[in-house]
């Protein structure tokens, strides 16, 4: 289950790096999740505060058209790294899998979700003249929160839901690539 939790947390990190990190940090602080050193530091109040400030910056920046593109470029490095961190932190030494393999899997999962998100977002901005950006961003944040909490309380369900989200994002990306737009043609 710890492996599924770790990998389940990596996928929402591709949407918003700080939501899964904050969920893991709070879970560690309240002892709902036991992280091994050095990841147990995430549960310290000062670390929770830093993650919360970064989350607020991310949430605000991602809601503003054009600024969200700059944010996605910066987050292109942060989100995969966060995916790797939450994968190895949550799964930790509870499984017989190399920590480096966990990091790699987390980076690939979060990076893949981020790539689809960053590719689809310009199309959303163009087709809605930027009006849809805050709504889409809010939906991504809500999805990241739900998937992160679900990865802690129901890891198997989180994997299935995450797979559905990844599949939907992939289809959206493929439709955009094939038609040049995310809007379906009649």
Short mmCIF file of N, CA, C and O in Angstrom, two decimals, residues 35-157:
data_model
loop_
_atom_site.label_atom_id
_atom_site.label_comp_id
_atom_site.label_asym_id
_atom_site.label_seq_id
_atom_site.Cartn_x
_atom_site.Cartn_y
_atom_site.Cartn_z
N UNK A 35 6.90 9.14 8.01
CA UNK A 35 7.98 9.32 7.06
C UNK A 35 9.30 9.03 7.75
O UNK A 35 9.50 9.39 8.91
N UNK A 36 10.19 8.42 7.03
CA UNK A 36 11.53 8.13 7.54
C UNK A 36 12.43 9.34 7.28
O UNK A 36 12.18 10.14 6.39
N UNK A 37 13.50 9.44 8.07
CA UNK A 37 14.47 10.51 7.88
C UNK A 37 15.07 10.39 6.49
O UNK A 37 15.24 9.28 5.99
N UNK A 38 15.34 11.44 5.83
CA UNK A 38 15.25 12.86 6.19
C UNK A 38 13.89 13.48 5.86
O UNK A 38 13.67 14.65 6.11
N UNK A 39 12.96 12.68 5.32
CA UNK A 39 11.67 13.21 4.88
C UNK A 39 10.74 13.57 6.03
O UNK A 39 9.77 14.30 5.83
N UNK A 40 11.03 13.08 7.23
CA UNK A 40 10.21 13.43 8.38
C UNK A 40 10.27 14.92 8.70
O UNK A 40 9.38 15.46 9.35
N UNK A 41 11.26 15.60 8.18
CA UNK A 41 11.38 17.05 8.35
C UNK A 41 10.20 17.78 7.70
O UNK A 41 9.85 18.88 8.12
N UNK A 42 9.59 17.16 6.71
CA UNK A 42 8.42 17.78 6.07
C UNK A 42 7.32 18.08 7.08
O UNK A 42 6.55 19.03 6.89
N UNK A 43 7.22 17.33 8.15
CA UNK A 43 6.16 17.52 9.13
C UNK A 43 6.42 18.61 10.15
O UNK A 43 5.56 18.89 10.99
N UNK A 44 7.57 19.25 10.09
CA UNK A 44 7.86 20.35 11.00
C UNK A 44 7.04 21.57 10.59
O UNK A 44 6.82 21.81 9.40
N UNK A 45 6.63 22.37 11.61
CA UNK A 45 5.78 23.53 11.32
C UNK A 45 6.44 24.51 10.36
O UNK A 45 5.78 25.08 9.49
N UNK A 46 7.75 24.74 10.52
CA UNK A 46 8.42 25.69 9.64
C UNK A 46 8.40 25.21 8.19
O UNK A 46 8.26 26.01 7.26
N UNK A 47 8.51 23.90 7.98
CA UNK A 47 8.47 23.36 6.63
C UNK A 47 7.05 23.44 6.07
O UNK A 47 6.86 23.77 4.89
N UNK A 48 6.06 23.17 6.90
CA UNK A 48 4.66 23.29 6.48
C UNK A 48 4.39 24.73 6.07
O UNK A 48 3.72 24.98 5.05
N UNK A 49 4.91 25.69 6.82
CA UNK A 49 4.71 27.11 6.49
C UNK A 49 5.35 27.47 5.16
O UNK A 49 4.74 28.18 4.34
N UNK A 50 6.55 26.98 4.91
CA UNK A 50 7.23 27.26 3.63
C UNK A 50 6.43 26.68 2.47
O UNK A 50 6.20 27.34 1.46
N UNK A 51 5.99 25.44 2.62
CA UNK A 51 5.21 24.80 1.55
C UNK A 51 3.90 25.55 1.33
O UNK A 51 3.49 25.76 0.18
N UNK A 52 3.26 26.00 2.41
CA UNK A 52 1.99 26.73 2.29
C UNK A 52 2.19 28.06 1.55
O UNK A 52 1.36 28.43 0.70
N UNK A 53 3.28 28.77 1.83
CA UNK A 53 3.55 30.03 1.13
C UNK A 53 3.79 29.76 -0.36
O UNK A 53 3.25 30.46 -1.23
N UNK A 54 4.57 28.73 -0.67
CA UNK A 54 4.81 28.37 -2.07
C UNK A 54 3.52 27.96 -2.76
O UNK A 54 3.31 28.26 -3.95
N UNK A 55 2.64 27.29 -2.03
CA UNK A 55 1.34 26.89 -2.58
C UNK A 55 0.50 28.11 -2.94
O UNK A 55 -0.10 28.16 -4.01
N UNK A 56 0.48 29.11 -2.06
CA UNK A 56 -0.30 30.32 -2.34
C UNK A 56 0.24 31.02 -3.59
O UNK A 56 -0.54 31.44 -4.45
N UNK A 57 1.56 31.12 -3.70
CA UNK A 57 2.16 31.74 -4.89
C UNK A 57 1.77 30.96 -6.14
O UNK A 57 1.38 31.55 -7.16
N UNK A 58 1.86 29.63 -6.07
CA UNK A 58 1.50 28.78 -7.21
C UNK A 58 0.04 28.96 -7.59
O UNK A 58 -0.30 29.08 -8.77
N UNK A 59 -0.84 28.98 -6.60
CA UNK A 59 -2.27 29.10 -6.88
C UNK A 59 -2.58 30.43 -7.56
O UNK A 59 -3.33 30.47 -8.54
N UNK A 60 -2.01 31.51 -7.06
CA UNK A 60 -2.27 32.82 -7.65
C UNK A 60 -1.68 32.91 -9.05
O UNK A 60 -2.36 33.33 -10.00
N UNK A 61 -0.43 32.51 -9.22
CA UNK A 61 0.23 32.62 -10.52
C UNK A 61 -0.46 31.78 -11.59
O UNK A 61 -0.51 32.18 -12.76
N UNK A 62 -0.99 30.65 -11.19
CA UNK A 62 -1.60 29.74 -12.17
C UNK A 62 -2.98 30.20 -12.63
O UNK A 62 -3.52 29.66 -13.58
N UNK A 63 -3.54 31.20 -11.97
CA UNK A 63 -4.88 31.68 -12.33
C UNK A 63 -4.84 32.86 -13.31
O UNK A 63 -5.86 33.28 -13.80
N UNK A 64 -3.66 33.39 -13.57
CA UNK A 64 -3.54 34.59 -14.40
C UNK A 64 -3.03 34.18 -15.79
O UNK A 64 -1.93 33.63 -15.90
N UNK A 65 -3.83 34.47 -16.84
CA UNK A 65 -3.38 34.14 -18.19
C UNK A 65 -2.03 34.80 -18.49
O UNK A 65 -1.75 35.89 -18.04
N UNK A 66 -1.21 34.13 -19.23
CA UNK A 66 0.17 34.52 -19.60
C UNK A 66 1.12 34.26 -18.44
O UNK A 66 2.18 33.68 -18.65
N UNK A 67 0.78 34.67 -17.23
CA UNK A 67 1.63 34.38 -16.07
C UNK A 67 1.67 32.87 -15.85
O UNK A 67 2.69 32.32 -15.45
N UNK A 68 0.55 32.20 -16.16
CA UNK A 68 0.51 30.75 -15.98
C UNK A 68 1.52 30.04 -16.89
O UNK A 68 2.06 29.00 -16.53
N UNK A 69 1.84 30.62 -18.05
CA UNK A 69 2.84 30.01 -18.94
C UNK A 69 4.23 30.11 -18.33
O UNK A 69 5.01 29.15 -18.38
N UNK A 70 4.54 31.27 -17.77
CA UNK A 70 5.83 31.45 -17.10
C UNK A 70 5.90 30.50 -15.90
O UNK A 70 6.91 29.83 -15.67
N UNK A 71 4.81 30.42 -15.16
CA UNK A 71 4.74 29.52 -14.01
C UNK A 71 4.95 28.08 -14.45
O UNK A 71 5.70 27.33 -13.80
N UNK A 72 4.30 27.67 -15.53
CA UNK A 72 4.47 26.29 -16.02
C UNK A 72 5.91 26.02 -16.44
O UNK A 72 6.41 24.91 -16.25
N UNK A 73 6.57 27.01 -17.00
CA UNK A 73 7.98 26.83 -17.39
C UNK A 73 8.84 26.60 -16.15
O UNK A 73 9.69 25.69 -16.13
N UNK A 74 8.62 27.39 -15.12
CA UNK A 74 9.37 27.22 -13.87
C UNK A 74 9.01 25.90 -13.21
O UNK A 74 9.88 25.15 -12.76
N UNK A 75 7.72 25.61 -13.18
CA UNK A 75 7.24 24.39 -12.53
C UNK A 75 7.62 23.14 -13.30
O UNK A 75 7.50 22.03 -12.79
N UNK A 76 8.08 23.30 -14.53
CA UNK A 76 8.55 22.15 -15.31
C UNK A 76 9.70 21.42 -14.63
O UNK A 76 9.93 20.24 -14.88
N UNK A 77 10.40 22.10 -13.75
CA UNK A 77 11.46 21.48 -12.96
C UNK A 77 10.97 21.10 -11.58
O UNK A 77 11.34 20.07 -11.03
N UNK A 78 10.10 21.93 -11.01
CA UNK A 78 9.64 21.75 -9.63
C UNK A 78 8.67 20.59 -9.50
O UNK A 78 8.78 19.77 -8.59
N UNK A 79 7.69 20.50 -10.39
CA UNK A 79 6.66 19.46 -10.27
C UNK A 79 7.22 18.04 -10.38
O UNK A 79 6.87 17.20 -9.56
N UNK A 80 8.08 17.74 -11.35
CA UNK A 80 8.67 16.40 -11.37
C UNK A 80 9.51 16.12 -10.12
O UNK A 80 9.46 15.01 -9.57
N UNK A 81 10.24 17.12 -9.66
CA UNK A 81 11.03 16.93 -8.43
C UNK A 81 10.12 16.64 -7.24
O UNK A 81 10.40 15.74 -6.42
N UNK A 82 9.02 17.36 -7.15
CA UNK A 82 8.06 17.12 -6.06
C UNK A 82 7.47 15.72 -6.18
O UNK A 82 7.27 15.03 -5.16
N UNK A 83 7.20 15.29 -7.40
CA UNK A 83 6.69 13.93 -7.61
C UNK A 83 7.67 12.88 -7.12
O UNK A 83 7.29 11.89 -6.50
N UNK A 84 8.94 13.09 -7.40
CA UNK A 84 9.97 12.17 -6.92
C UNK A 84 10.08 12.17 -5.40
O UNK A 84 10.22 11.13 -4.77
N UNK A 85 10.00 13.36 -4.81
CA UNK A 85 10.10 13.48 -3.35
C UNK A 85 8.94 12.78 -2.66
O UNK A 85 9.14 12.00 -1.73
N UNK A 86 7.70 13.05 -3.11
CA UNK A 86 6.56 12.43 -2.43
C UNK A 86 6.52 10.93 -2.66
O UNK A 86 6.09 10.18 -1.78
N UNK A 87 7.00 10.47 -3.82
CA UNK A 87 7.01 9.02 -4.08
C UNK A 87 7.94 8.31 -3.11
O UNK A 87 7.56 7.32 -2.49
N UNK A 88 9.15 8.81 -2.96
CA UNK A 88 10.11 8.14 -2.08
C UNK A 88 9.79 8.40 -0.61
O UNK A 88 9.99 7.53 0.24
N UNK A 89 9.25 9.58 -0.29
CA UNK A 89 8.92 9.89 1.10
C UNK A 89 7.77 9.03 1.60
O UNK A 89 7.84 8.46 2.70
N UNK A 90 6.70 8.93 0.82
CA UNK A 90 5.52 8.19 1.26
C UNK A 90 5.74 6.68 1.22
O UNK A 90 5.25 5.96 2.09
N UNK A 91 6.45 6.19 0.21
CA UNK A 91 6.70 4.75 0.13
C UNK A 91 7.87 4.38 1.02
O UNK A 91 7.85 3.36 1.70
N UNK A 92 8.90 5.23 1.00
CA UNK A 92 10.05 5.10 1.89
C UNK A 92 10.63 3.72 1.98
O UNK A 92 10.74 3.00 1.01
N UNK A 93 10.99 3.36 3.19
CA UNK A 93 11.63 2.07 3.42
C UNK A 93 10.62 0.96 3.69
O UNK A 93 11.00 -0.14 4.06
N UNK A 94 9.34 1.27 3.49
CA UNK A 94 8.31 0.26 3.74
C UNK A 94 8.23 -0.77 2.63
O UNK A 94 7.59 -1.79 2.78
N UNK A 95 8.85 -0.49 1.51
CA UNK A 95 8.81 -1.42 0.38
C UNK A 95 10.22 -1.84 0.01
O UNK A 95 11.19 -1.17 0.34
N UNK A 96 10.31 -2.95 -0.68
CA UNK A 96 11.61 -3.47 -1.10
C UNK A 96 11.98 -2.99 -2.50
O UNK A 96 12.44 -3.77 -3.33
N UNK A 97 11.76 -1.72 -2.75
CA UNK A 97 12.06 -1.13 -4.04
C UNK A 97 13.16 -0.09 -3.80
O UNK A 97 13.12 0.63 -2.81
N UNK A 98 14.09 -0.02 -4.70
CA UNK A 98 15.17 0.96 -4.58
C UNK A 98 14.59 2.37 -4.47
O UNK A 98 13.70 2.74 -5.23
N UNK A 99 15.09 3.17 -3.53
CA UNK A 99 14.61 4.55 -3.42
C UNK A 99 14.82 5.34 -4.72
O UNK A 99 14.00 6.18 -5.06
N UNK A 100 15.88 5.04 -5.44
CA UNK A 100 16.12 5.73 -6.69
C UNK A 100 15.09 5.37 -7.75
O UNK A 100 14.72 6.20 -8.57
N UNK A 101 14.61 4.13 -7.72
CA UNK A 101 13.56 3.73 -8.64
C UNK A 101 12.25 4.45 -8.29
O UNK A 101 11.51 4.87 -9.18
N UNK A 102 11.99 4.61 -6.99
CA UNK A 102 10.80 5.36 -6.56
C UNK A 102 10.89 6.82 -7.01
O UNK A 102 9.91 7.38 -7.51
N UNK A 103 12.06 7.41 -6.83
CA UNK A 103 12.25 8.80 -7.27
C UNK A 103 12.02 8.90 -8.77
O UNK A 103 11.30 9.78 -9.25
N UNK A 104 12.62 8.00 -9.52
CA UNK A 104 12.48 8.01 -10.98
C UNK A 104 11.01 7.85 -11.39
O UNK A 104 10.52 8.58 -12.26
N UNK A 105 10.31 6.91 -10.77
CA UNK A 105 8.90 6.71 -11.09
C UNK A 105 8.09 7.96 -10.76
O UNK A 105 7.23 8.38 -11.55
N UNK A 106 8.37 8.57 -9.62
CA UNK A 106 7.66 9.80 -9.24
C UNK A 106 7.94 10.94 -10.20
O UNK A 106 7.03 11.70 -10.57
N UNK A 107 9.19 11.08 -10.61
CA UNK A 107 9.57 12.13 -11.56
C UNK A 107 8.87 11.91 -12.90
O UNK A 107 8.33 12.85 -13.49
N UNK A 108 8.85 10.68 -13.36
CA UNK A 108 8.21 10.37 -14.65
C UNK A 108 6.71 10.62 -14.59
O UNK A 108 6.12 11.23 -15.50
N UNK A 109 6.06 10.16 -13.53
CA UNK A 109 4.60 10.35 -13.41
C UNK A 109 4.25 11.83 -13.32
O UNK A 109 3.39 12.32 -14.07
N UNK A 110 4.89 12.55 -12.41
CA UNK A 110 4.59 13.97 -12.25
C UNK A 110 5.00 14.75 -13.50
O UNK A 110 4.26 15.65 -13.94
N UNK A 111 6.14 14.41 -14.07
CA UNK A 111 6.59 15.09 -15.29
C UNK A 111 5.66 14.87 -16.46
O UNK A 111 5.40 15.78 -17.25
N UNK A 112 5.14 13.66 -16.59
CA UNK A 112 4.19 13.37 -17.66
C UNK A 112 2.91 14.15 -17.53
O UNK A 112 2.40 14.73 -18.50
N UNK A 113 2.36 14.19 -16.31
CA UNK A 113 1.13 14.96 -16.07
C UNK A 113 1.40 16.44 -16.32
O UNK A 113 0.59 17.13 -16.96
N UNK A 114 2.53 16.92 -15.84
CA UNK A 114 2.87 18.34 -16.06
C UNK A 114 3.01 18.65 -17.55
O UNK A 114 2.53 19.69 -18.01
N UNK A 115 3.63 17.76 -18.31
CA UNK A 115 3.81 18.00 -19.74
C UNK A 115 2.47 18.12 -20.46
O UNK A 115 2.29 19.02 -21.29
N UNK A 116 1.54 17.26 -20.10
CA UNK A 116 0.21 17.33 -20.73
C UNK A 116 -0.49 18.61 -20.31
O UNK A 116 -1.08 19.31 -21.14
N UNK A 117 -0.40 18.94 -19.03
CA UNK A 117 -1.04 20.17 -18.52
C UNK A 117 -0.45 21.40 -19.20
O UNK A 117 -1.18 22.27 -19.66
N UNK A 118 0.86 21.48 -19.26
CA UNK A 118 1.52 22.64 -19.85
C UNK A 118 1.27 22.74 -21.35
O UNK A 118 1.28 23.84 -21.91
N UNK A 119 1.02 21.61 -22.00
CA UNK A 119 0.73 21.61 -23.42
C UNK A 119 -0.72 22.02 -23.69
O UNK A 119 -1.01 22.75 -24.63
N UNK A 120 -1.63 21.58 -22.83
CA UNK A 120 -3.06 21.87 -23.03
C UNK A 120 -3.44 23.28 -22.59
O UNK A 120 -4.35 23.88 -23.16
N UNK A 121 -2.73 23.82 -21.60
CA UNK A 121 -3.13 25.11 -21.05
C UNK A 121 -3.11 26.26 -22.07
O UNK A 121 -4.03 27.07 -22.09
N UNK A 122 -2.11 26.36 -22.95
CA UNK A 122 -2.17 27.44 -23.95
C UNK A 122 -3.42 27.37 -24.83
O UNK A 122 -3.98 28.40 -25.19
N UNK A 123 -3.84 26.17 -25.15
CA UNK A 123 -5.05 26.03 -25.96
C UNK A 123 -6.27 26.52 -25.20
O UNK A 123 -7.16 27.15 -25.78
N UNK A 124 -6.32 26.25 -23.91
CA UNK A 124 -7.42 26.75 -23.08
C UNK A 124 -7.41 28.27 -23.09
O UNK A 124 -8.45 28.91 -23.25
N UNK A 125 -6.23 28.84 -22.92
CA UNK A 125 -6.13 30.30 -22.90
C UNK A 125 -6.56 30.93 -24.22
O UNK A 125 -7.25 31.94 -24.24
N UNK A 126 -6.15 30.32 -25.32
CA UNK A 126 -6.48 30.87 -26.64
C UNK A 126 -7.96 30.70 -26.94
O UNK A 126 -8.62 31.64 -27.39
N UNK A 127 -8.51 29.51 -26.72
CA UNK A 127 -9.90 29.26 -27.08
C UNK A 127 -10.90 30.00 -26.20
O UNK A 127 -12.02 30.23 -26.61
N UNK A 128 -10.46 30.38 -24.98
CA UNK A 128 -11.38 31.10 -24.09
C UNK A 128 -10.96 32.55 -23.88
O UNK A 128 -11.54 33.23 -23.03
N UNK A 129 -9.97 33.00 -24.63
CA UNK A 129 -9.43 34.37 -24.49
C UNK A 129 -8.98 34.64 -23.06
O UNK A 129 -9.08 35.74 -22.56
N UNK A 130 -8.49 33.59 -22.39
CA UNK A 130 -7.98 33.74 -21.03
C UNK A 130 -9.02 33.63 -19.94
O UNK A 130 -8.67 33.50 -18.77
N UNK A 131 -10.28 33.67 -20.30
CA UNK A 131 -11.35 33.64 -19.31
C UNK A 131 -11.42 32.27 -18.61
O UNK A 131 -11.75 32.17 -17.43
N UNK A 132 -11.09 31.23 -19.33
CA UNK A 132 -11.16 29.88 -18.76
C UNK A 132 -10.00 29.51 -17.87
O UNK A 132 -10.07 28.52 -17.13
N UNK A 133 -8.94 30.30 -17.89
CA UNK A 133 -7.73 29.96 -17.12
C UNK A 133 -8.00 29.78 -15.64
O UNK A 133 -7.60 28.76 -15.07
N UNK A 134 -8.66 30.73 -14.96
CA UNK A 134 -8.89 30.53 -13.53
C UNK A 134 -9.75 29.29 -13.21
O UNK A 134 -9.47 28.57 -12.25
N UNK A 135 -10.74 29.04 -14.04
CA UNK A 135 -11.61 27.88 -13.79
C UNK A 135 -10.86 26.57 -13.98
O UNK A 135 -10.98 25.65 -13.16
N UNK A 136 -10.08 26.49 -15.06
CA UNK A 136 -9.31 25.27 -15.32
C UNK A 136 -8.27 25.07 -14.22
O UNK A 136 -8.08 23.96 -13.72
N UNK A 137 -7.62 26.15 -13.83
CA UNK A 137 -6.61 26.06 -12.77
C UNK A 137 -7.24 25.63 -11.45
O UNK A 137 -6.68 24.80 -10.72
N UNK A 138 -8.41 26.17 -11.13
CA UNK A 138 -9.10 25.78 -9.89
C UNK A 138 -9.48 24.30 -9.94
O UNK A 138 -9.37 23.59 -8.93
N UNK A 139 -9.92 23.83 -11.11
CA UNK A 139 -10.26 22.41 -11.25
C UNK A 139 -9.02 21.54 -11.08
O UNK A 139 -9.07 20.48 -10.44
N UNK A 140 -7.89 21.98 -11.62
CA UNK A 140 -6.63 21.23 -11.44
C UNK A 140 -6.23 21.18 -9.97
O UNK A 140 -5.82 20.13 -9.47
N UNK A 141 -6.35 22.31 -9.28
CA UNK A 141 -6.01 22.35 -7.86
C UNK A 141 -6.93 21.45 -7.05
O UNK A 141 -6.47 20.71 -6.17
N UNK A 142 -8.22 21.51 -7.34
CA UNK A 142 -9.17 20.65 -6.63
C UNK A 142 -8.87 19.17 -6.90
O UNK A 142 -8.88 18.34 -5.98
N UNK A 143 -8.57 18.86 -8.15
CA UNK A 143 -8.22 17.48 -8.50
C UNK A 143 -6.96 17.03 -7.79
O UNK A 143 -6.87 15.90 -7.31
N UNK A 144 -5.96 17.90 -7.73
CA UNK A 144 -4.71 17.56 -7.04
C UNK A 144 -4.95 17.31 -5.56
O UNK A 144 -4.39 16.37 -4.97
N UNK A 145 -5.82 18.11 -4.95
CA UNK A 145 -6.13 17.92 -3.53
C UNK A 145 -6.87 16.60 -3.30
O UNK A 145 -6.51 15.82 -2.42
N UNK A 146 -7.89 16.35 -4.11
CA UNK A 146 -8.66 15.12 -3.95
C UNK A 146 -7.78 13.89 -4.18
O UNK A 146 -7.80 12.94 -3.40
N UNK A 147 -6.97 13.91 -5.24
CA UNK A 147 -6.09 12.77 -5.52
C UNK A 147 -5.04 12.58 -4.43
O UNK A 147 -4.71 11.45 -4.07
N UNK A 148 -4.53 13.67 -3.87
CA UNK A 148 -3.53 13.57 -2.81
C UNK A 148 -4.11 12.96 -1.54
O UNK A 148 -3.50 12.06 -0.95
N UNK A 149 -5.28 13.43 -1.15
CA UNK A 149 -5.92 12.87 0.05
C UNK A 149 -6.32 11.43 -0.20
O UNK A 149 -6.13 10.55 0.65
N UNK A 150 -6.83 11.16 -1.39
CA UNK A 150 -7.23 9.80 -1.74
C UNK A 150 -6.03 8.85 -1.72
O UNK A 150 -6.16 7.70 -1.31
N UNK A 151 -4.86 9.33 -2.14
CA UNK A 151 -3.66 8.49 -2.15
C UNK A 151 -3.28 8.08 -0.73
O UNK A 151 -2.70 7.01 -0.53
N UNK A 152 -3.62 8.89 0.25
CA UNK A 152 -3.33 8.55 1.65
C UNK A 152 -4.37 7.61 2.24
O UNK A 152 -4.02 6.66 2.94
N UNK A 153 -5.64 7.86 1.96
CA UNK A 153 -6.70 7.08 2.62
C UNK A 153 -7.17 5.87 1.82
O UNK A 153 -7.64 4.90 2.41
N UNK A 154 -7.07 5.93 0.51
CA UNK A 154 -7.51 4.81 -0.33
C UNK A 154 -6.59 4.71 -1.54
O UNK A 154 -6.97 5.04 -2.66
N UNK A 155 -5.35 4.23 -1.32
CA UNK A 155 -4.36 4.23 -2.41
C UNK A 155 -4.78 3.48 -3.66
O UNK A 155 -4.47 3.93 -4.77
N UNK A 156 -5.49 2.37 -3.52
CA UNK A 156 -5.89 1.61 -4.71
C UNK A 156 -6.88 2.43 -5.53
O UNK A 156 -6.75 2.52 -6.76
N UNK A 157 -7.85 3.03 -4.86
CA UNK A 157 -8.82 3.88 -5.56
C UNK A 157 -8.11 5.06 -6.21
O UNK A 157 -8.42 5.44 -7.34
#
